[in-house]
C-alpha cells in the first residue's frame, strides 16, 4: 500500500504515520527525519539542508527528490510505504508520479489532515522530543512527569530549532503558498481523503483508518 499523509506542520502526520506503520507493517518515510539525520551526521547534504530548515523554508525540490528516490528504492519499501512530509510542492508530487509510473505502481490514498493555525502554533511551540527514543511530548497537553526528561526512557528532551515561534510562522506561510496546492493536485487525481486532525491522537487514528477503509485491520 502506498500512502501519503499531507497536512500543515503540527497536524499530526508523524504521530499517525507511526501508528499506521505498526498496523500495516510498511515503513514510514519522513523527509524531515531524513534531513535531520543528515544534519546530525554533518554530511554535505545535512549542512546544506539545515540552512533552509532553520529558516522555516523548504529544501530545494531537486535535493528532496533525489533523497526520496534513494529511500524508496530500498528493499523495505517493496511492499509499500507511508510518506510523511513528502511531497510538499506540486513539482515534488509530479516527480513522485513519474517514479510510480516507472515501477507501474500507484498511490492508494492521500490523506489530508486539517487543523486550524492557532492550534498548530500551540502544538508546535509546546512540542518537545526525546533525544534518545524520539517520543514526543507537549508542554501544554501532554507534559512529561519530570521536566525535560522522557517518561519512556529517561532521555533528555529538546525543542526542534524550527519549532521556535518566528520559524513556525514562516513554516505556516510556506505551507499555504507551496504545499496547500498539492491538496488540489491530488483532489483532481481522485485519491484524496480528508480527515480532521483535531482531537486525541487515537481518535484521529480511528478516523484515519475509517477513511482508508482499514478499520477491520486493527
Ligand atoms: P518536517 O519534519 O516534516 O516538519 O520537516 C522539517 C523541515 O524539513 C521542513 O520545514 C523543511 O525545511 C524540510 N523538509 C522536509 N520535507 C521536505 C520536503 N518534502 N520538501 C522540502 N523541504 C522539506
JSON list of C-alpha atoms and ligand atoms in Angstrom, two decimals:
[
{"chain": "A", "resi": 1, "resn": "UNK", "atom": "CA", "xyz": [0.00, 0.00, 0.00]},
{"chain": "A", "resi": 2, "resn": "UNK", "atom": "CA", "xyz": [1.43, 3.39, -0.99]},
{"chain": "A", "resi": 3, "resn": "UNK", "atom": "CA", "xyz": [0.11, 6.24, 1.15]},
{"chain": "A", "resi": 4, "resn": "UNK", "atom": "CA", "xyz": [0.78, 9.93, 1.54]},
{"chain": "A", "resi": 5, "resn": "UNK", "atom": "CA", "xyz": [-0.01, 11.89, 4.68]},
{"chain": "A", "resi": 6, "resn": "UNK", "atom": "CA", "xyz": [-0.47, 15.59, 3.95]},
{"chain": "A", "resi": 7, "resn": "UNK", "atom": "CA", "xyz": [-1.20, 18.45, 6.29]},
{"chain": "A", "resi": 8, "resn": "UNK", "atom": "CA", "xyz": [0.39, 21.53, 7.82]},
{"chain": "A", "resi": 9, "resn": "UNK", "atom": "CA", "xyz": [3.29, 21.25, 10.26]},
{"chain": "A", "resi": 10, "resn": "UNK", "atom": "CA", "xyz": [1.89, 20.13, 13.63]},
{"chain": "A", "resi": 11, "resn": "UNK", "atom": "CA", "xyz": [-1.19, 18.43, 12.16]},
{"chain": "A", "resi": 12, "resn": "UNK", "atom": "CA", "xyz": [-0.06, 15.04, 13.48]},
{"chain": "A", "resi": 13, "resn": "UNK", "atom": "CA", "xyz": [1.29, 13.41, 10.32]},
{"chain": "A", "resi": 14, "resn": "UNK", "atom": "CA", "xyz": [4.31, 11.99, 12.14]},
{"chain": "A", "resi": 15, "resn": "UNK", "atom": "CA", "xyz": [2.30, 10.50, 15.01]},
{"chain": "A", "resi": 16, "resn": "UNK", "atom": "CA", "xyz": [-0.32, 9.00, 12.71]},
{"chain": "A", "resi": 17, "resn": "UNK", "atom": "CA", "xyz": [2.27, 7.59, 10.32]},
{"chain": "A", "resi": 18, "resn": "UNK", "atom": "CA", "xyz": [3.91, 5.76, 13.24]},
{"chain": "A", "resi": 19, "resn": "UNK", "atom": "CA", "xyz": [0.56, 4.24, 14.24]},
{"chain": "A", "resi": 20, "resn": "UNK", "atom": "CA", "xyz": [-0.07, 3.21, 10.62]},
{"chain": "A", "resi": 21, "resn": "UNK", "atom": "CA", "xyz": [3.42, 1.76, 10.26]},
{"chain": "A", "resi": 22, "resn": "UNK", "atom": "CA", "xyz": [2.78, -0.54, 13.24]},
{"chain": "A", "resi": 23, "resn": "UNK", "atom": "CA", "xyz": [-0.57, -1.67, 11.82]},
{"chain": "A", "resi": 24, "resn": "UNK", "atom": "CA", "xyz": [0.34, -2.06, 8.16]},
{"chain": "A", "resi": 25, "resn": "UNK", "atom": "CA", "xyz": [3.95, -3.24, 8.68]},
{"chain": "A", "resi": 26, "resn": "UNK", "atom": "CA", "xyz": [5.29, -0.94, 6.00]},
{"chain": "A", "resi": 27, "resn": "UNK", "atom": "CA", "xyz": [7.88, 1.81, 6.58]},
{"chain": "A", "resi": 28, "resn": "UNK", "atom": "CA", "xyz": [7.02, 5.37, 7.40]},
{"chain": "A", "resi": 29, "resn": "UNK", "atom": "CA", "xyz": [9.27, 7.66, 5.36]},
{"chain": "A", "resi": 30, "resn": "UNK", "atom": "CA", "xyz": [9.68, 11.18, 6.72]},
{"chain": "A", "resi": 31, "resn": "UNK", "atom": "CA", "xyz": [11.78, 13.55, 4.61]},
{"chain": "A", "resi": 32, "resn": "UNK", "atom": "CA", "xyz": [12.10, 15.80, 7.69]},
{"chain": "A", "resi": 33, "resn": "UNK", "atom": "CA", "xyz": [13.62, 12.90, 9.68]},
{"chain": "A", "resi": 34, "resn": "UNK", "atom": "CA", "xyz": [15.98, 12.00, 6.80]},
{"chain": "A", "resi": 35, "resn": "UNK", "atom": "CA", "xyz": [17.17, 15.62, 6.62]},
{"chain": "A", "resi": 36, "resn": "UNK", "atom": "CA", "xyz": [17.60, 15.93, 10.40]},
{"chain": "A", "resi": 37, "resn": "UNK", "atom": "CA", "xyz": [19.60, 12.69, 10.41]},
{"chain": "A", "resi": 38, "resn": "UNK", "atom": "CA", "xyz": [21.87, 14.07, 7.65]},
{"chain": "A", "resi": 39, "resn": "UNK", "atom": "CA", "xyz": [22.22, 17.29, 9.61]},
{"chain": "A", "resi": 40, "resn": "UNK", "atom": "CA", "xyz": [23.20, 15.43, 12.83]},
{"chain": "A", "resi": 41, "resn": "UNK", "atom": "CA", "xyz": [25.77, 13.44, 10.84]},
{"chain": "A", "resi": 42, "resn": "UNK", "atom": "CA", "xyz": [27.08, 16.72, 9.37]},
{"chain": "A", "resi": 43, "resn": "UNK", "atom": "CA", "xyz": [27.02, 15.35, 5.81]},
{"chain": "A", "resi": 44, "resn": "UNK", "atom": "CA", "xyz": [27.22, 17.85, 2.92]},
{"chain": "A", "resi": 45, "resn": "UNK", "atom": "CA", "xyz": [23.50, 17.41, 2.38]},
{"chain": "A", "resi": 46, "resn": "UNK", "atom": "CA", "xyz": [22.77, 17.89, 6.08]},
{"chain": "A", "resi": 47, "resn": "UNK", "atom": "CA", "xyz": [24.75, 21.12, 6.33]},
{"chain": "A", "resi": 48, "resn": "UNK", "atom": "CA", "xyz": [23.03, 22.46, 3.20]},
{"chain": "A", "resi": 49, "resn": "UNK", "atom": "CA", "xyz": [19.54, 21.43, 4.36]},
{"chain": "A", "resi": 50, "resn": "UNK", "atom": "CA", "xyz": [19.98, 22.93, 7.83]},
{"chain": "A", "resi": 51, "resn": "UNK", "atom": "CA", "xyz": [20.12, 26.43, 6.37]},
{"chain": "A", "resi": 52, "resn": "UNK", "atom": "CA", "xyz": [16.64, 26.04, 4.89]},
{"chain": "A", "resi": 53, "resn": "UNK", "atom": "CA", "xyz": [15.15, 24.15, 7.83]},
{"chain": "A", "resi": 54, "resn": "UNK", "atom": "CA", "xyz": [16.26, 26.71, 10.41]},
{"chain": "A", "resi": 55, "resn": "UNK", "atom": "CA", "xyz": [14.62, 29.49, 8.42]},
{"chain": "A", "resi": 56, "resn": "UNK", "atom": "CA", "xyz": [11.37, 27.54, 8.04]},
{"chain": "A", "resi": 57, "resn": "UNK", "atom": "CA", "xyz": [11.89, 27.32, 4.26]},
{"chain": "A", "resi": 58, "resn": "UNK", "atom": "CA", "xyz": [11.64, 24.28, 2.04]},
{"chain": "A", "resi": 59, "resn": "UNK", "atom": "CA", "xyz": [14.75, 22.43, 0.97]},
{"chain": "A", "resi": 60, "resn": "UNK", "atom": "CA", "xyz": [15.01, 22.71, -2.86]},
{"chain": "A", "resi": 61, "resn": "UNK", "atom": "CA", "xyz": [12.98, 20.20, -4.88]},
{"chain": "A", "resi": 62, "resn": "UNK", "atom": "CA", "xyz": [15.93, 18.59, -6.71]},
{"chain": "A", "resi": 63, "resn": "UNK", "atom": "CA", "xyz": [17.65, 17.69, -3.42]},
{"chain": "A", "resi": 64, "resn": "UNK", "atom": "CA", "xyz": [14.47, 16.28, -1.88]},
{"chain": "A", "resi": 65, "resn": "UNK", "atom": "CA", "xyz": [13.54, 14.31, -4.99]},
{"chain": "A", "resi": 66, "resn": "UNK", "atom": "CA", "xyz": [16.99, 12.64, -5.02]},
{"chain": "A", "resi": 67, "resn": "UNK", "atom": "CA", "xyz": [16.64, 11.75, -1.33]},
{"chain": "A", "resi": 68, "resn": "UNK", "atom": "CA", "xyz": [13.21, 10.22, -1.76]},
{"chain": "A", "resi": 69, "resn": "UNK", "atom": "CA", "xyz": [14.22, 8.28, -4.90]},
{"chain": "A", "resi": 70, "resn": "UNK", "atom": "CA", "xyz": [17.09, 6.71, -2.99]},
{"chain": "A", "resi": 71, "resn": "UNK", "atom": "CA", "xyz": [14.92, 5.92, 0.04]},
{"chain": "A", "resi": 72, "resn": "UNK", "atom": "CA", "xyz": [12.01, 4.40, -1.91]},
{"chain": "A", "resi": 73, "resn": "UNK", "atom": "CA", "xyz": [14.43, 2.16, -3.85]},
{"chain": "A", "resi": 74, "resn": "UNK", "atom": "CA", "xyz": [15.34, 0.35, -0.61]},
{"chain": "A", "resi": 75, "resn": "UNK", "atom": "CA", "xyz": [14.11, -3.18, -0.05]},
{"chain": "A", "resi": 76, "resn": "UNK", "atom": "CA", "xyz": [11.84, -2.36, 2.90]},
{"chain": "A", "resi": 77, "resn": "UNK", "atom": "CA", "xyz": [9.70, -0.18, 0.59]},
{"chain": "A", "resi": 78, "resn": "UNK", "atom": "CA", "xyz": [8.92, -3.05, -1.78]},
{"chain": "A", "resi": 79, "resn": "UNK", "atom": "CA", "xyz": [5.54, -3.77, -0.18]},
{"chain": "A", "resi": 80, "resn": "UNK", "atom": "CA", "xyz": [4.62, -0.10, 0.12]},
{"chain": "A", "resi": 81, "resn": "UNK", "atom": "CA", "xyz": [5.30, 2.93, 2.30]},
{"chain": "A", "resi": 82, "resn": "UNK", "atom": "CA", "xyz": [3.75, 5.84, 4.14]},
{"chain": "A", "resi": 83, "resn": "UNK", "atom": "CA", "xyz": [5.10, 9.21, 3.07]},
{"chain": "A", "resi": 84, "resn": "UNK", "atom": "CA", "xyz": [5.17, 11.83, 5.83]},
{"chain": "A", "resi": 85, "resn": "UNK", "atom": "CA", "xyz": [6.20, 15.33, 4.73]},
{"chain": "A", "resi": 86, "resn": "UNK", "atom": "CA", "xyz": [6.62, 14.49, 1.04]},
{"chain": "A", "resi": 87, "resn": "UNK", "atom": "CA", "xyz": [5.52, 15.79, -1.42]},
{"chain": "A", "resi": 88, "resn": "UNK", "atom": "CA", "xyz": [5.47, 19.41, -0.25]},
{"chain": "A", "resi": 89, "resn": "UNK", "atom": "CA", "xyz": [5.30, 21.07, -3.68]},
{"chain": "A", "resi": 90, "resn": "UNK", "atom": "CA", "xyz": [3.45, 20.29, -6.89]},
{"chain": "A", "resi": 91, "resn": "UNK", "atom": "CA", "xyz": [6.83, 19.68, -8.58]},
{"chain": "A", "resi": 92, "resn": "UNK", "atom": "CA", "xyz": [7.59, 17.00, -5.97]},
{"chain": "A", "resi": 93, "resn": "UNK", "atom": "CA", "xyz": [4.14, 15.44, -6.49]},
{"chain": "A", "resi": 94, "resn": "UNK", "atom": "CA", "xyz": [4.78, 15.27, -10.23]},
{"chain": "A", "resi": 95, "resn": "UNK", "atom": "CA", "xyz": [8.21, 13.70, -9.67]},
{"chain": "A", "resi": 96, "resn": "UNK", "atom": "CA", "xyz": [6.59, 11.08, -7.42]},
{"chain": "A", "resi": 97, "resn": "UNK", "atom": "CA", "xyz": [4.01, 10.32, -10.13]},
{"chain": "A", "resi": 98, "resn": "UNK", "atom": "CA", "xyz": [6.89, 9.67, -12.54]},
{"chain": "A", "resi": 99, "resn": "UNK", "atom": "CA", "xyz": [8.65, 7.39, -10.04]},
{"chain": "A", "resi": 100, "resn": "UNK", "atom": "CA", "xyz": [5.42, 5.41, -9.53]},
{"chain": "A", "resi": 101, "resn": "UNK", "atom": "CA", "xyz": [4.82, 5.17, -13.27]},
{"chain": "A", "resi": 102, "resn": "UNK", "atom": "CA", "xyz": [8.33, 3.81, -13.86]},
{"chain": "A", "resi": 103, "resn": "UNK", "atom": "CA", "xyz": [7.61, 0.97, -11.41]},
{"chain": "A", "resi": 104, "resn": "UNK", "atom": "CA", "xyz": [3.99, 0.52, -12.64]},
{"chain": "A", "resi": 105, "resn": "UNK", "atom": "CA", "xyz": [2.81, 1.40, -9.14]},
{"chain": "A", "resi": 106, "resn": "UNK", "atom": "CA", "xyz": [0.09, 3.71, -7.93]},
{"chain": "A", "resi": 107, "resn": "UNK", "atom": "CA", "xyz": [-0.92, 5.69, -4.88]},
{"chain": "A", "resi": 108, "resn": "UNK", "atom": "CA", "xyz": [-3.63, 4.02, -2.82]},
{"chain": "A", "resi": 109, "resn": "UNK", "atom": "CA", "xyz": [-4.61, 7.13, -0.90]},
{"chain": "A", "resi": 110, "resn": "UNK", "atom": "CA", "xyz": [-3.53, 10.64, 0.04]},
{"chain": "A", "resi": 111, "resn": "UNK", "atom": "CA", "xyz": [-4.81, 11.75, 3.42]},
{"chain": "A", "resi": 112, "resn": "UNK", "atom": "CA", "xyz": [-5.05, 15.41, 4.26]},
{"chain": "A", "resi": 113, "resn": "UNK", "atom": "CA", "xyz": [-5.20, 16.32, 7.98]},
{"chain": "A", "resi": 114, "resn": "UNK", "atom": "CA", "xyz": [-6.74, 19.68, 8.74]},
{"chain": "A", "resi": 115, "resn": "UNK", "atom": "CA", "xyz": [-6.05, 21.71, 11.91]},
{"chain": "A", "resi": 116, "resn": "UNK", "atom": "CA", "xyz": [-6.51, 25.48, 12.43]},
{"chain": "A", "resi": 117, "resn": "UNK", "atom": "CA", "xyz": [-3.49, 27.77, 12.69]},
{"chain": "A", "resi": 118, "resn": "UNK", "atom": "CA", "xyz": [-3.96, 28.70, 16.40]},
{"chain": "A", "resi": 119, "resn": "UNK", "atom": "CA", "xyz": [-3.91, 25.05, 17.37]},
{"chain": "A", "resi": 120, "resn": "UNK", "atom": "CA", "xyz": [-0.90, 24.31, 15.13]},
{"chain": "A", "resi": 121, "resn": "UNK", "atom": "CA", "xyz": [1.05, 27.13, 16.79]},
{"chain": "A", "resi": 122, "resn": "UNK", "atom": "CA", "xyz": [0.19, 25.80, 20.27]},
{"chain": "A", "resi": 123, "resn": "UNK", "atom": "CA", "xyz": [1.20, 22.27, 19.30]},
{"chain": "A", "resi": 124, "resn": "UNK", "atom": "CA", "xyz": [4.47, 23.23, 17.61]},
{"chain": "A", "resi": 125, "resn": "UNK", "atom": "CA", "xyz": [5.67, 25.76, 20.17]},
{"chain": "A", "resi": 126, "resn": "UNK", "atom": "CA", "xyz": [4.95, 23.33, 23.03]},
{"chain": "A", "resi": 127, "resn": "UNK", "atom": "CA", "xyz": [6.49, 20.31, 21.30]},
{"chain": "A", "resi": 128, "resn": "UNK", "atom": "CA", "xyz": [9.47, 18.61, 22.97]},
{"chain": "A", "resi": 129, "resn": "UNK", "atom": "CA", "xyz": [11.19, 15.49, 21.64]},
{"chain": "A", "resi": 130, "resn": "UNK", "atom": "CA", "xyz": [13.31, 12.84, 23.35]},
{"chain": "A", "resi": 131, "resn": "UNK", "atom": "CA", "xyz": [16.89, 12.79, 22.08]},
{"chain": "A", "resi": 132, "resn": "UNK", "atom": "CA", "xyz": [17.11, 9.06, 22.75]},
{"chain": "A", "resi": 133, "resn": "UNK", "atom": "CA", "xyz": [13.86, 7.42, 21.64]},
{"chain": "A", "resi": 134, "resn": "UNK", "atom": "CA", "xyz": [12.15, 10.19, 19.64]},
{"chain": "A", "resi": 135, "resn": "UNK", "atom": "CA", "xyz": [8.99, 10.20, 21.82]},
{"chain": "A", "resi": 136, "resn": "UNK", "atom": "CA", "xyz": [7.07, 13.46, 21.52]},
{"chain": "A", "resi": 137, "resn": "UNK", "atom": "CA", "xyz": [5.61, 15.48, 24.40]},
{"chain": "A", "resi": 138, "resn": "UNK", "atom": "CA", "xyz": [3.73, 18.77, 24.57]},
{"chain": "A", "resi": 139, "resn": "UNK", "atom": "CA", "xyz": [4.40, 21.15, 27.44]},
{"chain": "A", "resi": 140, "resn": "UNK", "atom": "CA", "xyz": [0.70, 22.12, 27.47]},
{"chain": "A", "resi": 141, "resn": "UNK", "atom": "CA", "xyz": [-1.23, 18.97, 26.54]},
{"chain": "A", "resi": 142, "resn": "UNK", "atom": "CA", "xyz": [0.99, 16.04, 27.43]},
{"chain": "A", "resi": 143, "resn": "UNK", "atom": "CA", "xyz": [3.94, 17.18, 29.57]},
{"chain": "A", "resi": 144, "resn": "UNK", "atom": "CA", "xyz": [6.48, 14.65, 30.86]},
{"chain": "A", "resi": 145, "resn": "UNK", "atom": "CA", "xyz": [6.20, 13.69, 34.55]},
{"chain": "A", "resi": 146, "resn": "UNK", "atom": "CA", "xyz": [9.62, 15.27, 35.17]},
{"chain": "A", "resi": 147, "resn": "UNK", "atom": "CA", "xyz": [10.51, 18.47, 33.32]},
{"chain": "A", "resi": 148, "resn": "UNK", "atom": "CA", "xyz": [12.94, 17.88, 30.45]},
{"chain": "A", "resi": 149, "resn": "UNK", "atom": "CA", "xyz": [13.06, 14.09, 30.94]},
{"chain": "A", "resi": 150, "resn": "UNK", "atom": "CA", "xyz": [11.42, 11.43, 28.76]},
{"chain": "A", "resi": 151, "resn": "UNK", "atom": "CA", "xyz": [8.79, 9.32, 30.57]},
{"chain": "A", "resi": 152, "resn": "UNK", "atom": "CA", "xyz": [9.64, 6.27, 28.45]},
{"chain": "A", "resi": 153, "resn": "UNK", "atom": "CA", "xyz": [13.44, 6.04, 28.52]},
{"chain": "A", "resi": 154, "resn": "UNK", "atom": "CA", "xyz": [14.71, 8.83, 30.78]},
{"chain": "A", "resi": 155, "resn": "UNK", "atom": "CA", "xyz": [16.35, 10.59, 27.79]},
{"chain": "A", "resi": 156, "resn": "UNK", "atom": "CA", "xyz": [16.79, 14.34, 27.57]},
{"chain": "A", "resi": 157, "resn": "UNK", "atom": "CA", "xyz": [14.01, 16.31, 25.85]},
{"chain": "A", "resi": 158, "resn": "UNK", "atom": "CA", "xyz": [14.80, 19.04, 23.32]},
{"chain": "A", "resi": 159, "resn": "UNK", "atom": "CA", "xyz": [12.95, 21.61, 21.22]},
{"chain": "A", "resi": 160, "resn": "UNK", "atom": "CA", "xyz": [13.42, 21.42, 17.44]},
{"chain": "A", "resi": 161, "resn": "UNK", "atom": "CA", "xyz": [15.25, 24.50, 16.16]},
{"chain": "A", "resi": 162, "resn": "UNK", "atom": "CA", "xyz": [12.38, 25.15, 13.72]},
{"chain": "A", "resi": 163, "resn": "UNK", "atom": "CA", "xyz": [9.74, 24.91, 16.48]},
{"chain": "A", "resi": 164, "resn": "UNK", "atom": "CA", "xyz": [10.65, 28.43, 17.70]},
{"chain": "A", "resi": 165, "resn": "UNK", "atom": "CA", "xyz": [7.79, 30.96, 17.34]},
{"chain": "A", "resi": 166, "resn": "UNK", "atom": "CA", "xyz": [9.19, 33.00, 14.43]},
{"chain": "A", "resi": 167, "resn": "UNK", "atom": "CA", "xyz": [10.13, 29.95, 12.37]},
{"chain": "A", "resi": 168, "resn": "UNK", "atom": "CA", "xyz": [6.70, 28.40, 12.97]},
{"chain": "A", "resi": 169, "resn": "UNK", "atom": "CA", "xyz": [5.04, 31.46, 11.35]},
{"chain": "A", "resi": 170, "resn": "UNK", "atom": "CA", "xyz": [7.32, 31.11, 8.32]},
{"chain": "A", "resi": 171, "resn": "UNK", "atom": "CA", "xyz": [6.61, 27.37, 8.05]},
{"chain": "A", "resi": 172, "resn": "UNK", "atom": "CA", "xyz": [2.85, 28.01, 8.06]},
{"chain": "A", "resi": 173, "resn": "UNK", "atom": "CA", "xyz": [3.25, 30.71, 5.40]},
{"chain": "A", "resi": 174, "resn": "UNK", "atom": "CA", "xyz": [5.35, 28.39, 3.22]},
{"chain": "A", "resi": 175, "resn": "UNK", "atom": "CA", "xyz": [2.78, 25.62, 3.74]},
{"chain": "A", "resi": 176, "resn": "UNK", "atom": "CA", "xyz": [-0.05, 27.83, 2.45]},
{"chain": "A", "resi": 177, "resn": "UNK", "atom": "CA", "xyz": [1.97, 29.07, -0.53]},
{"chain": "A", "resi": 178, "resn": "UNK", "atom": "CA", "xyz": [3.67, 25.88, -1.71]},
{"chain": "A", "resi": 179, "resn": "UNK", "atom": "CA", "xyz": [2.11, 22.82, -0.06]},
{"chain": "A", "resi": 180, "resn": "UNK", "atom": "CA", "xyz": [-1.61, 23.62, 0.00]},
{"chain": "A", "resi": 181, "resn": "UNK", "atom": "CA", "xyz": [-1.71, 23.42, -3.86]},
{"chain": "A", "resi": 182, "resn": "UNK", "atom": "CA", "xyz": [-0.61, 19.77, -3.52]},
{"chain": "A", "resi": 183, "resn": "UNK", "atom": "CA", "xyz": [-4.01, 19.05, -1.91]},
{"chain": "A", "resi": 184, "resn": "UNK", "atom": "CA", "xyz": [-5.77, 20.31, -5.07]},
{"chain": "A", "resi": 185, "resn": "UNK", "atom": "CA", "xyz": [-3.37, 18.30, -7.21]},
{"chain": "A", "resi": 186, "resn": "UNK", "atom": "CA", "xyz": [-4.41, 15.04, -5.52]},
{"chain": "A", "resi": 187, "resn": "UNK", "atom": "CA", "xyz": [-8.05, 16.16, -5.34]},
{"chain": "A", "resi": 188, "resn": "UNK", "atom": "CA", "xyz": [-8.03, 16.16, -9.13]},
{"chain": "A", "resi": 189, "resn": "UNK", "atom": "CA", "xyz": [-6.40, 12.70, -9.22]},
{"chain": "A", "resi": 190, "resn": "UNK", "atom": "CA", "xyz": [-9.32, 11.36, -7.11]},
{"chain": "A", "resi": 191, "resn": "UNK", "atom": "CA", "xyz": [-7.25, 9.77, -4.33]},
{"chain": "A", "resi": 192, "resn": "UNK", "atom": "CA", "xyz": [-7.71, 12.43, -1.65]},
{"chain": "A", "resi": 193, "resn": "UNK", "atom": "CA", "xyz": [-9.30, 11.72, 1.77]},
{"chain": "A", "resi": 194, "resn": "UNK", "atom": "CA", "xyz": [-9.88, 14.50, 4.28]},
{"chain": "A", "resi": 195, "resn": "UNK", "atom": "CA", "xyz": [-9.50, 13.75, 7.99]},
{"chain": "A", "resi": 196, "resn": "UNK", "atom": "CA", "xyz": [-9.81, 16.22, 10.87]},
{"chain": "A", "resi": 197, "resn": "UNK", "atom": "CA", "xyz": [-6.57, 16.35, 12.86]},
{"chain": "A", "resi": 198, "resn": "UNK", "atom": "CA", "xyz": [-8.38, 17.71, 15.93]},
{"chain": "A", "resi": 199, "resn": "UNK", "atom": "CA", "xyz": [-8.88, 15.51, 18.99]},
{"chain": "A", "resi": 200, "resn": "UNK", "atom": "CA", "xyz": [-6.97, 12.81, 20.85]},
{"chain": "A", "resi": 201, "resn": "UNK", "atom": "CA", "xyz": [-4.36, 11.09, 18.68]},
{"chain": "A", "resi": 202, "resn": "UNK", "atom": "CA", "xyz": [-6.17, 7.71, 18.98]},
{"chain": "A", "resi": 203, "resn": "UNK", "atom": "CA", "xyz": [-9.50, 9.29, 17.92]},
{"chain": "A", "resi": 204, "resn": "UNK", "atom": "CA", "xyz": [-7.80, 10.82, 14.88]},
{"chain": "A", "resi": 205, "resn": "UNK", "atom": "CA", "xyz": [-6.29, 7.41, 14.13]},
{"chain": "A", "resi": 206, "resn": "UNK", "atom": "CA", "xyz": [-9.75, 5.80, 14.15]},
{"chain": "A", "resi": 207, "resn": "UNK", "atom": "CA", "xyz": [-10.95, 8.43, 11.68]},
{"chain": "A", "resi": 208, "resn": "UNK", "atom": "CA", "xyz": [-7.87, 7.82, 9.54]},
{"chain": "A", "resi": 209, "resn": "UNK", "atom": "CA", "xyz": [-8.50, 4.05, 9.48]},
{"chain": "A", "resi": 210, "resn": "UNK", "atom": "CA", "xyz": [-12.14, 4.67, 8.56]},
{"chain": "A", "resi": 211, "resn": "UNK", "atom": "CA", "xyz": [-11.09, 6.97, 5.72]},
{"chain": "A", "resi": 212, "resn": "UNK", "atom": "CA", "xyz": [-8.74, 4.26, 4.45]},
{"chain": "A", "resi": 213, "resn": "UNK", "atom": "CA", "xyz": [-11.39, 1.53, 4.84]},
{"chain": "A", "resi": 214, "resn": "UNK", "atom": "CA", "xyz": [-8.97, -0.29, 7.12]},
{"chain": "A", "resi": 215, "resn": "UNK", "atom": "CA", "xyz": [-10.89, -0.47, 10.39]},
{"chain": "A", "resi": 216, "resn": "UNK", "atom": "CA", "xyz": [-11.01, -4.27, 10.24]},
{"chain": "A", "resi": 217, "resn": "UNK", "atom": "CA", "xyz": [-7.16, -4.43, 10.24]},
{"chain": "A", "resi": 218, "resn": "UNK", "atom": "CA", "xyz": [-6.84, -3.01, 13.81]},
{"chain": "B", "resi": 1, "resn": "LIG", "atom": "P1", "xyz": [9.10, 18.11, 8.99]},
{"chain": "B", "resi": 1, "resn": "LIG", "atom": "O1", "xyz": [9.83, 17.27, 9.97]},
{"chain": "B", "resi": 1, "resn": "LIG", "atom": "O2", "xyz": [8.30, 17.30, 8.01]},
{"chain": "B", "resi": 1, "resn": "LIG", "atom": "O3", "xyz": [8.26, 19.18, 9.67]},
{"chain": "B", "resi": 1, "resn": "LIG", "atom": "O4", "xyz": [10.20, 18.88, 8.09]},
{"chain": "B", "resi": 1, "resn": "LIG", "atom": "C1", "xyz": [11.10, 19.78, 8.70]},
{"chain": "B", "resi": 1, "resn": "LIG", "atom": "C2", "xyz": [11.71, 20.66, 7.63]},
{"chain": "B", "resi": 1, "resn": "LIG", "atom": "O5", "xyz": [12.45, 19.85, 6.70]},
{"chain": "B", "resi": 1, "resn": "LIG", "atom": "C3", "xyz": [10.73, 21.44, 6.78]},
{"chain": "B", "resi": 1, "resn": "LIG", "atom": "O6", "xyz": [10.29, 22.64, 7.39]},
{"chain": "B", "resi": 1, "resn": "LIG", "atom": "C4", "xyz": [11.59, 21.71, 5.53]},
{"chain": "B", "resi": 1, "resn": "LIG", "atom": "O7", "xyz": [12.54, 22.72, 5.76]},
{"chain": "B", "resi": 1, "resn": "LIG", "atom": "C5", "xyz": [12.35, 20.39, 5.38]},
{"chain": "B", "resi": 1, "resn": "LIG", "atom": "N1", "xyz": [11.59, 19.44, 4.57]},
{"chain": "B", "resi": 1, "resn": "LIG", "atom": "C6", "xyz": [11.03, 18.27, 4.96]},
{"chain": "B", "resi": 1, "resn": "LIG", "atom": "N2", "xyz": [10.41, 17.65, 3.95]},
{"chain": "B", "resi": 1, "resn": "LIG", "atom": "C7", "xyz": [10.56, 18.46, 2.86]},
{"chain": "B", "resi": 1, "resn": "LIG", "atom": "C8", "xyz": [10.12, 18.39, 1.52]},
{"chain": "B", "resi": 1, "resn": "LIG", "atom": "N3", "xyz": [9.38, 17.37, 1.07]},
{"chain": "B", "resi": 1, "resn": "LIG", "atom": "N4", "xyz": [10.46, 19.41, 0.69]},
{"chain": "B", "resi": 1, "resn": "LIG", "atom": "C9", "xyz": [11.22, 20.45, 1.11]},
{"chain": "B", "resi": 1, "resn": "LIG", "atom": "N5", "xyz": [11.64, 20.58, 2.37]},
{"chain": "B", "resi": 1, "resn": "LIG", "atom": "C10", "xyz": [11.33, 19.60, 3.26]}
]
